[in-house]
Short mmCIF file of C-alpha atoms and ligand atoms in Angstrom, two decimals:
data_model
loop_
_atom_site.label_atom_id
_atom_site.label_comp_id
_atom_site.label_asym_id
_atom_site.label_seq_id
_atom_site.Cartn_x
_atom_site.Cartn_y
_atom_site.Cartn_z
CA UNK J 1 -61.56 -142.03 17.92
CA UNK J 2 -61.66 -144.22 20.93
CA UNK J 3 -59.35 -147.35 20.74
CA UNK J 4 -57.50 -145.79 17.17
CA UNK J 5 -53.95 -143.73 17.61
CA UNK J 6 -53.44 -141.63 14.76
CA UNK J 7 -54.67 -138.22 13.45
CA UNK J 8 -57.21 -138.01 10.55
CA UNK J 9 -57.84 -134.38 8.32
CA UNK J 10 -61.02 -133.36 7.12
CA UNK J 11 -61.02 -133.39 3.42
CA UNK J 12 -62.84 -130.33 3.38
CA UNK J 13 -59.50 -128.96 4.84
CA UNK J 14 -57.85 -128.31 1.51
CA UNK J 15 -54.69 -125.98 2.05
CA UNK J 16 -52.00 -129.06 2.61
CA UNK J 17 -50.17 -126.82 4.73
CA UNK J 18 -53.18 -125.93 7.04
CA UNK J 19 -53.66 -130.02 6.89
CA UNK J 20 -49.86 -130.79 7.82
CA UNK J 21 -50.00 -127.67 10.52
CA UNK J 22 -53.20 -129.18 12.52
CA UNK J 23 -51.49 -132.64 12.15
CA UNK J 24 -48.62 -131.80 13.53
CA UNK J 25 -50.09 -129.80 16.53
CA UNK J 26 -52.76 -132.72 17.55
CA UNK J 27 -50.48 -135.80 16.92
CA UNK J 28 -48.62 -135.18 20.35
CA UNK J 29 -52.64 -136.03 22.08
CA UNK J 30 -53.06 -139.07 20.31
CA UNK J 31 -52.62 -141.30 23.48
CA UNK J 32 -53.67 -145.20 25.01
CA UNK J 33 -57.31 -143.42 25.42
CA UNK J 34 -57.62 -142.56 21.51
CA UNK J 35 -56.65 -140.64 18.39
CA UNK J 36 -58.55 -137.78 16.50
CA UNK J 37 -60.08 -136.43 13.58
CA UNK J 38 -59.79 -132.98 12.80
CA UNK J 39 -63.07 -131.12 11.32
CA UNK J 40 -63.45 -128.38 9.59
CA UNK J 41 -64.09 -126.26 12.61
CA UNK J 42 -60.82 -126.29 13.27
CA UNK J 43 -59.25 -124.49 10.43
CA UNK J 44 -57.53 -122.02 11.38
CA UNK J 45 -57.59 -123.14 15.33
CA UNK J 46 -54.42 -122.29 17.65
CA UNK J 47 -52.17 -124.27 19.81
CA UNK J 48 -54.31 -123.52 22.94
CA UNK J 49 -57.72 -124.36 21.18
CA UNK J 50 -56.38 -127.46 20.04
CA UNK J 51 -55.30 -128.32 23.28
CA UNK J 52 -58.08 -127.35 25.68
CA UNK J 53 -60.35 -129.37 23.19
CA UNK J 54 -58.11 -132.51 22.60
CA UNK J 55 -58.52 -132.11 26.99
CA UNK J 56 -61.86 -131.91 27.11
CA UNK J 57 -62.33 -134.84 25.26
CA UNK J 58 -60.37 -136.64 26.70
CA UNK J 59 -61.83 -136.58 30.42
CA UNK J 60 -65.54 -136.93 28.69
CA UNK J 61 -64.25 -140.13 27.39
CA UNK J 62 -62.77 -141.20 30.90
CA UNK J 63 -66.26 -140.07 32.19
CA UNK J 64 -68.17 -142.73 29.62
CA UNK J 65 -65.89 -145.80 30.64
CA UNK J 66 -66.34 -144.76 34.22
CA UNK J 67 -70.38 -144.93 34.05
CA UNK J 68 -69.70 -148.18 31.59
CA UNK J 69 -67.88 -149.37 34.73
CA UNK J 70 -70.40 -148.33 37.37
CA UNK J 71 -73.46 -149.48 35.61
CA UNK J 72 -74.79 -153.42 35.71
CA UNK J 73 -77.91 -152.31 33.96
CA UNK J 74 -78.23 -150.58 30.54
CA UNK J 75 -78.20 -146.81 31.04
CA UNK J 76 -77.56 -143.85 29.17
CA UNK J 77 -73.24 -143.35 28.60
CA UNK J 78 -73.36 -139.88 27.19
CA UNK J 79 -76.40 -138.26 25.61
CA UNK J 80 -76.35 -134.73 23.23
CA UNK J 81 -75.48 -131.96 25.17
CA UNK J 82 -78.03 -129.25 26.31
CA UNK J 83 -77.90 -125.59 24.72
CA UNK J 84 -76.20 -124.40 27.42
CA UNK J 85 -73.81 -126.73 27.87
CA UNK J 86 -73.01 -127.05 23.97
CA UNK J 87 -72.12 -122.90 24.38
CA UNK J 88 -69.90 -123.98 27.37
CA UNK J 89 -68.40 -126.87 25.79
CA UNK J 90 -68.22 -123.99 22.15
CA UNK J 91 -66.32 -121.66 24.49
CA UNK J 92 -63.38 -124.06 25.47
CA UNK J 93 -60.04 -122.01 25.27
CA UNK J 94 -61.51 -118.47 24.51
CA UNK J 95 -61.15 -115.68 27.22
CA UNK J 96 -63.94 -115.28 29.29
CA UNK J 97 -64.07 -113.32 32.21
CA UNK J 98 -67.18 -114.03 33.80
CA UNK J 99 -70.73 -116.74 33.03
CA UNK J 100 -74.04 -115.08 34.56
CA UNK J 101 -76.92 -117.37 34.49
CA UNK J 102 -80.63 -116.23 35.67
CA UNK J 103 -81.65 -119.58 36.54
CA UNK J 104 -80.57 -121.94 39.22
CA UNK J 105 -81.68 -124.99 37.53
CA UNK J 106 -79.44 -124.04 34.48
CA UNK J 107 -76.88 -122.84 36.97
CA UNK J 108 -76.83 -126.46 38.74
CA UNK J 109 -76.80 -128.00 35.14
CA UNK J 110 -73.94 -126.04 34.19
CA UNK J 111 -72.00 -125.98 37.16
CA UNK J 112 -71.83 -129.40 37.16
CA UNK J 113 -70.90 -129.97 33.39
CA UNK J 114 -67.78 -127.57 34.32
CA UNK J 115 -66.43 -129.32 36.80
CA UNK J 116 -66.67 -132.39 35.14
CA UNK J 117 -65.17 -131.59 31.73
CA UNK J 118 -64.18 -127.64 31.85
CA UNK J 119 -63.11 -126.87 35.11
CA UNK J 120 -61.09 -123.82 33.93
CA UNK J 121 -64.68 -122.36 33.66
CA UNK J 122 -66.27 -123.24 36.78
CA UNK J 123 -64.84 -120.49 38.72
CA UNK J 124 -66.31 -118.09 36.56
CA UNK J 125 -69.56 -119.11 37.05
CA UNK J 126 -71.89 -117.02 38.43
CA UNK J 127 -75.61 -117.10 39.39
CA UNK J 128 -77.82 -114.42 39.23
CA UNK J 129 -80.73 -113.79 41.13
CA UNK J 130 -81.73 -109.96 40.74
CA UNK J 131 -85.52 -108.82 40.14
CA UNK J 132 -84.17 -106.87 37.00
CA UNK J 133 -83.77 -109.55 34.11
CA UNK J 134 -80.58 -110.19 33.36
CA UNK J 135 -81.36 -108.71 29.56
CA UNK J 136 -82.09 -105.48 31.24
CA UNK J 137 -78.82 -105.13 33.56
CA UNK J 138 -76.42 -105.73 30.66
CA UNK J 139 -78.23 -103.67 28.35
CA UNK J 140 -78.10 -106.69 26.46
CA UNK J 141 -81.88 -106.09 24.75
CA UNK J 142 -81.01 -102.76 23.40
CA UNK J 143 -77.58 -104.30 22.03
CA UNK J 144 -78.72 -107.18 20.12
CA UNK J 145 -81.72 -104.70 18.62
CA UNK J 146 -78.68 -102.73 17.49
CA UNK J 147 -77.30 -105.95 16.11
CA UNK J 148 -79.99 -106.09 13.76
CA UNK J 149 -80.05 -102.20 12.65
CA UNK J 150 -78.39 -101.19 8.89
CA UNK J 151 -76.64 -98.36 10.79
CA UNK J 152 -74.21 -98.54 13.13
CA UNK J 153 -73.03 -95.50 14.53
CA UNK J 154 -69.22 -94.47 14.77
CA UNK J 155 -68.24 -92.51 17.86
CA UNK J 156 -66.63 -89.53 15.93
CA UNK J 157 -69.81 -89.29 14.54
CA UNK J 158 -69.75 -91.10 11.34
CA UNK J 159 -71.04 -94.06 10.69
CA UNK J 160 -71.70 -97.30 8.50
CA UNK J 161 -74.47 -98.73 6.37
CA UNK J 162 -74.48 -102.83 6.75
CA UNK J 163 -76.32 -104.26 3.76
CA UNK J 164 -76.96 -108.69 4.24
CA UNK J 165 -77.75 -110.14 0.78
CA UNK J 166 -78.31 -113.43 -0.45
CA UNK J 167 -75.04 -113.14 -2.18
CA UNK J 168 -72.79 -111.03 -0.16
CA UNK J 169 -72.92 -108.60 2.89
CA UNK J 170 -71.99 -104.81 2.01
CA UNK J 171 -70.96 -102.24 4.52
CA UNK J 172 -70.66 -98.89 3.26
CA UNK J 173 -68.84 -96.25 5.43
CA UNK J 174 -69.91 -92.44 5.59
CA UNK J 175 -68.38 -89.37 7.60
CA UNK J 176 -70.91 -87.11 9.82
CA UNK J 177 -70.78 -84.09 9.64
CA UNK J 178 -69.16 -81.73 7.20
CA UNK J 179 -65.30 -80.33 8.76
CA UNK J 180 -63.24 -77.55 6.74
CA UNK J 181 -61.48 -78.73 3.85
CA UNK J 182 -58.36 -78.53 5.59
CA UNK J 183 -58.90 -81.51 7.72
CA UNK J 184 -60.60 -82.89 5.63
CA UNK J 185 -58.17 -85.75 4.35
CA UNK J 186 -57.09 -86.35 7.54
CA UNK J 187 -61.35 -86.64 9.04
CA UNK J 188 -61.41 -89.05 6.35
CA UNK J 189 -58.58 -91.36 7.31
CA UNK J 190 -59.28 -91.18 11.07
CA UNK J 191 -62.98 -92.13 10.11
CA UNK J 192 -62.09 -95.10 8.30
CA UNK J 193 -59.26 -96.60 10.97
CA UNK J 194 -62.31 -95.84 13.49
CA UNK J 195 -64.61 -98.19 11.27
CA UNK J 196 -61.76 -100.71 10.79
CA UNK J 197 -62.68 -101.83 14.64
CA UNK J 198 -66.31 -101.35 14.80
CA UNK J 199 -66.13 -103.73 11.33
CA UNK J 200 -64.58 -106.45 12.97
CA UNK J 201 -66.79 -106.14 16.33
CA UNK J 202 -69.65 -106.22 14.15
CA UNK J 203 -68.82 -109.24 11.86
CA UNK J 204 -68.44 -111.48 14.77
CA UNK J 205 -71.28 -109.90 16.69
CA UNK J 206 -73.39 -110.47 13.82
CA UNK J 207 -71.73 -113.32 12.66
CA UNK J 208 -71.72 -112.19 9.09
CA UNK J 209 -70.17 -114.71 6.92
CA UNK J 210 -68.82 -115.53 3.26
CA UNK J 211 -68.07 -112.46 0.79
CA UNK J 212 -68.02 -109.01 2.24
CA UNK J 213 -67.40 -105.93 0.42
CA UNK J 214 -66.23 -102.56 2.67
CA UNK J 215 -66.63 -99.18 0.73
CA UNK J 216 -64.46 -96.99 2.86
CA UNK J 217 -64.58 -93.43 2.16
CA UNK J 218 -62.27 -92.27 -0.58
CA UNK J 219 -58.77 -92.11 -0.11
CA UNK J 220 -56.67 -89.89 -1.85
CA UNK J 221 -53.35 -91.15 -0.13
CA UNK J 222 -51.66 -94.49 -0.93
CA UNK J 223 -50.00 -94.72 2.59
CA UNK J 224 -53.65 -93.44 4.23
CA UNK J 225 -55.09 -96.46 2.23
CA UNK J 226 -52.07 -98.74 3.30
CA UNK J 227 -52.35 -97.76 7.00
CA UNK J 228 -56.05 -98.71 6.74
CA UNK J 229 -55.96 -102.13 5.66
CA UNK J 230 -53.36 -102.66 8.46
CA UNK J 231 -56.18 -101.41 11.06
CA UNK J 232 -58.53 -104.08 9.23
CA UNK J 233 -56.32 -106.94 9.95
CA UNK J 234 -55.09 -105.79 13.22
CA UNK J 235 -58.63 -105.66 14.28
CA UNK J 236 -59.96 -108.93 12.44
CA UNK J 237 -56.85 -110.65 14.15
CA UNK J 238 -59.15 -111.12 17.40
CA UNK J 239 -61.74 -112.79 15.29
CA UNK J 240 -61.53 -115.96 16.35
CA UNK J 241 -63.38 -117.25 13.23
CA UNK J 242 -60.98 -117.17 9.86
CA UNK J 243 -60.87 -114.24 7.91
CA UNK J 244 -59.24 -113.31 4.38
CA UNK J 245 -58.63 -109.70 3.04
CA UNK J 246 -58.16 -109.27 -0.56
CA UNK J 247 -56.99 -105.79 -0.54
CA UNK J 248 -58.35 -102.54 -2.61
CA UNK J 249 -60.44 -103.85 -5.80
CA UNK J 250 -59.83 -101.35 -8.97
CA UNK J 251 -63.02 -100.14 -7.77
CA UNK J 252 -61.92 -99.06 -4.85
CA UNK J 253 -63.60 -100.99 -2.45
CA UNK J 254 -61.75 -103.67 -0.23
CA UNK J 255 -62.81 -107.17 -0.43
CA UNK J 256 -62.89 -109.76 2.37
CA UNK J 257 -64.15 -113.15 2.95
CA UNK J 258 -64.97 -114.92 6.49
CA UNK J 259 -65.70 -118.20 7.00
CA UNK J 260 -69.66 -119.46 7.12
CA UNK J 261 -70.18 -120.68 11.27
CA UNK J 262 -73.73 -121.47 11.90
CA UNK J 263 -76.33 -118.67 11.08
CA UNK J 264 -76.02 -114.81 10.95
CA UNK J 265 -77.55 -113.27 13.95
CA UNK J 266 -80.16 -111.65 11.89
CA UNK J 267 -81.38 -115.34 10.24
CA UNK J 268 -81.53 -116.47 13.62
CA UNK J 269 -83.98 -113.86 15.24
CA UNK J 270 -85.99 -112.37 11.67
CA UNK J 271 -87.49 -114.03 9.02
CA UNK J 272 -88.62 -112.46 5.66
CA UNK J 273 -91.07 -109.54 5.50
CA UNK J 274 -94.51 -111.21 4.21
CA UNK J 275 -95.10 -107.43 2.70
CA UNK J 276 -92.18 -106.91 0.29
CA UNK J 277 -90.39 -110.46 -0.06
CA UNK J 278 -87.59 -109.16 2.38
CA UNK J 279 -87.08 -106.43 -0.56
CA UNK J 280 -87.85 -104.21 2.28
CA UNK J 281 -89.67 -101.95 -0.03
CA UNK J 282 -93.41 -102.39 -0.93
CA UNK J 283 -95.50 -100.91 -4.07
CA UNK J 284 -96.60 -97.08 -3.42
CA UNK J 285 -100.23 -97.02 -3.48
CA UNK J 286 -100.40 -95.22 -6.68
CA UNK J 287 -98.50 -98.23 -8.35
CA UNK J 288 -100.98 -100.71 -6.81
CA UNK J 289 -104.35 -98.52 -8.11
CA UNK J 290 -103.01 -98.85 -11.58
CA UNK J 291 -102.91 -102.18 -11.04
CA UNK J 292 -106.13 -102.94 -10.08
CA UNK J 293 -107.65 -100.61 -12.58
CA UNK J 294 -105.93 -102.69 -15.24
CA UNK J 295 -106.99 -105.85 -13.50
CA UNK J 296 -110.93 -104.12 -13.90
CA UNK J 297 -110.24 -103.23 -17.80
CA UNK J 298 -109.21 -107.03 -18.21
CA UNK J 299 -111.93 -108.27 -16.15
CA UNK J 300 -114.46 -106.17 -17.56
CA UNK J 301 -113.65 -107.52 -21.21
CA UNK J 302 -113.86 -110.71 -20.04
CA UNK J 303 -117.35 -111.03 -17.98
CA UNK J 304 -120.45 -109.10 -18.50
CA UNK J 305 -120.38 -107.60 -14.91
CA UNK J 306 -122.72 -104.97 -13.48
CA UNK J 307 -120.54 -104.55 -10.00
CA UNK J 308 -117.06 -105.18 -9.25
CA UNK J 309 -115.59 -105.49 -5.81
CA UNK J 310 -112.29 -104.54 -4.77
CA UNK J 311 -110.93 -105.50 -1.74
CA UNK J 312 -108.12 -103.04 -0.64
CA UNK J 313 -106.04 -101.54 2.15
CA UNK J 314 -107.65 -98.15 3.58
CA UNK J 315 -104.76 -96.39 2.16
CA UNK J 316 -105.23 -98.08 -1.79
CA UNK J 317 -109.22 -97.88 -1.31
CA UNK J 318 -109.24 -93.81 -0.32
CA UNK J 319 -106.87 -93.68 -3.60
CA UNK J 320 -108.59 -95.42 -5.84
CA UNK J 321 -111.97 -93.50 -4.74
CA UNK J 322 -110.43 -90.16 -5.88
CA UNK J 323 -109.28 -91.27 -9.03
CA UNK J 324 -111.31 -93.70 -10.10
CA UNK J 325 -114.16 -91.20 -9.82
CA UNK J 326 -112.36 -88.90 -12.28
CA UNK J 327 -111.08 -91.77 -15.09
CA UNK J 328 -113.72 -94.58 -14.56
CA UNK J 329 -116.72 -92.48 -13.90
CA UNK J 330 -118.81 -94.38 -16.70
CA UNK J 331 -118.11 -97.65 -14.57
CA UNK J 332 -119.55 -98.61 -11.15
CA UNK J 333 -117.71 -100.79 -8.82
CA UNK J 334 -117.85 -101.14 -5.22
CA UNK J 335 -114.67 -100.35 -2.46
CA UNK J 336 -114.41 -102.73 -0.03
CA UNK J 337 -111.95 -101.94 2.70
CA UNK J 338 -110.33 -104.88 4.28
CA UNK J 339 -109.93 -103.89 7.79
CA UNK J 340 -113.67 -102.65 8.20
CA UNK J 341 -115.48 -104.63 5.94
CA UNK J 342 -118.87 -104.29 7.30
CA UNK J 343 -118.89 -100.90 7.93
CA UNK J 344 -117.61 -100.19 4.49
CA UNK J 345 -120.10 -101.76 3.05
CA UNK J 346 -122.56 -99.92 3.80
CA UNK J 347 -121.08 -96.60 3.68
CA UNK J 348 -120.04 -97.10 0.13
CA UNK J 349 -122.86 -99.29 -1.05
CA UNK J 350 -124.44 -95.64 -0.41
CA UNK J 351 -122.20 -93.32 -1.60
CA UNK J 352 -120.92 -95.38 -4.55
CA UNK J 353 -123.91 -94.48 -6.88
CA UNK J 354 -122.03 -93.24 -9.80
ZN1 LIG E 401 -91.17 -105.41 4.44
#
């Protein structure tokens, strides 16, 4: 807030404590250049966070007097950041080791956006400008496919089941293959710490957000049990988005919230299946040749038809021609086939003569 000096909370901040913490950390920035309001973004933000952001807006508000001050004319001051810069500007304060970009123009762009407002980042800058795209080199294609997969495998060979609902995301965890009873407790235990980490990777790689429910394998052991929801919070510590476990339901299963942050990676890149409604499971063909053979009983009562047509997938058409010849063979009705219509036509306008 340009010209103000004090700190204002979000209201959608609601913990008072979380509202007094932030307060206390951003008041010290407050300076002759401005004061600041604190969004909910920044629940749960650290010292350094705080600080590398409360610096970057600072200079970017230097920079907009210094064009006011440069400028006779009207001109633009500041305008809404690029995508790439907005992911620069997104990344203030995390650890990065190292920015590849595969196009100079961005590069340039970029470039000089760091050393303008984030010059901790410019040094790690780097353009590339290899014939194999960039995608390819990092392997990065294959790893946001497996982003999008229900399984992800463990290395010790198990692995887990990620379910995204409307309400909820699910991950269920399962062992690989079967070891001797004797080990088996321990198998089990080692499995689950092992998923703990690959979890937490894949929440924030897949940017899962609001209720999630983790079905580790079956624990006999209280201190096995204990030891594992240590590993989960160890391993969501690095998450740099806020996380809550709840801790063993009576069920069994441990229950976990993370905050919503934009989209999950999967809303981003898919949409809904036309076919089954995202159910990801569509009528078998049998199912849909009742169907339509009711649809023909209720159609028949209601017009006085000689012929009726059905259009249908090859699949539903070959179906329906087997039975239909058995159950309906006092009726005549013609198969269509969608994807050769004209073709079909023919053909069964002949061989349809029963
Ligand atoms: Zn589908």
């Amino acid at each position: 807030m340009p010209g103000a000096s004090h700190v204002g909370v979000s209201q959608r901040i609601e913990s008072e404590e979380e509202r007094n913490r932030l307060k206390k950390l951003v008041s010290p920035y407050c300076d002759e250049l401005g004061g600041y309001i604190i969004r909910t973004a920044a629940e749960g933000a650290t010292d350094k966070e705080l600080a590398q952001d409360a610096a970057f807006l600072k200079r970017l508000w230097k920079k907009v007097l210094e064009r006011r001050g440069k400028n006779a004319t009207r001109s633009m001051l500041y305008g809404e950041l690029d995508l790439a810069q907005r992911i620069l500007r997104d990344f203030v304060g995390t650890e990065l080791d190292l920015i590849k970009v595969d196009s100079k123009q961005c590069f340039d762009v970029v470039k000089e956006f760091t050393e303008e407002f984030v010059p901790e980042l410019t040094d790690k800058l780097d353009y590339y400008n290899g014939d194999q795209p960039i995608f390819d080199m990092y392997d990065t294609e294959n790893e946001i496919q497996r982003s999008l997969d229900r399984k992800v495998e463990l290395k010790s060979g198990g692995y887990l089941i990620i379910d995204q609902t409307e309400a909820m995301t699910t991950i269920d965890i399962n062992t690989g293959a079967f070891v001797g009873r004797r080990n088996l407790e321990e198998t089990i235990f080692n499995t689950n710490v092992e998923a703990t980490r690959a979890i937490a990777r894949q929440l924030r790689l897949r940017n899962l957000g609001g209720i999630i429910i983790i079905d580790f394998i079956d624990m006999i052991s209280e201190e096995h049990r204990e030891r594992v929801i240590q590993s989960l919070e160890q391993a969501l510590s690095k998450d740099r988005v806020k996380t809550n476990i709840n801790g063993f339901t009576q069920l069994g299963l441990v229950e976990m919230t993370r905050k919503r942050t934009r989209e999950s990676i999967e809303h981003i890149l898919c949409g809904s299946c036309p076919t089954c409604m995202g159910r990801g499971t569509v009528k078998t063909v049998e199912t849909v040749c009742y169907e339509i053979l009711r649809e023909i009983t209720r159609v028949n009562r209601a017009y006085d038809a000689d012929n009726f047509v059905v259009y249908a997938s090859p699949t539903v058409a070959d179906a329906l021609r087997a039975r239909s010849i058995m159950l309906w063979r006092s009726w005549r009705f013609l198969l269509v086939s969608k994807s050769k219509f004209r073709q079909s036509l023919y053909t069964l306008k002949s061989s349809l003569t029963w």
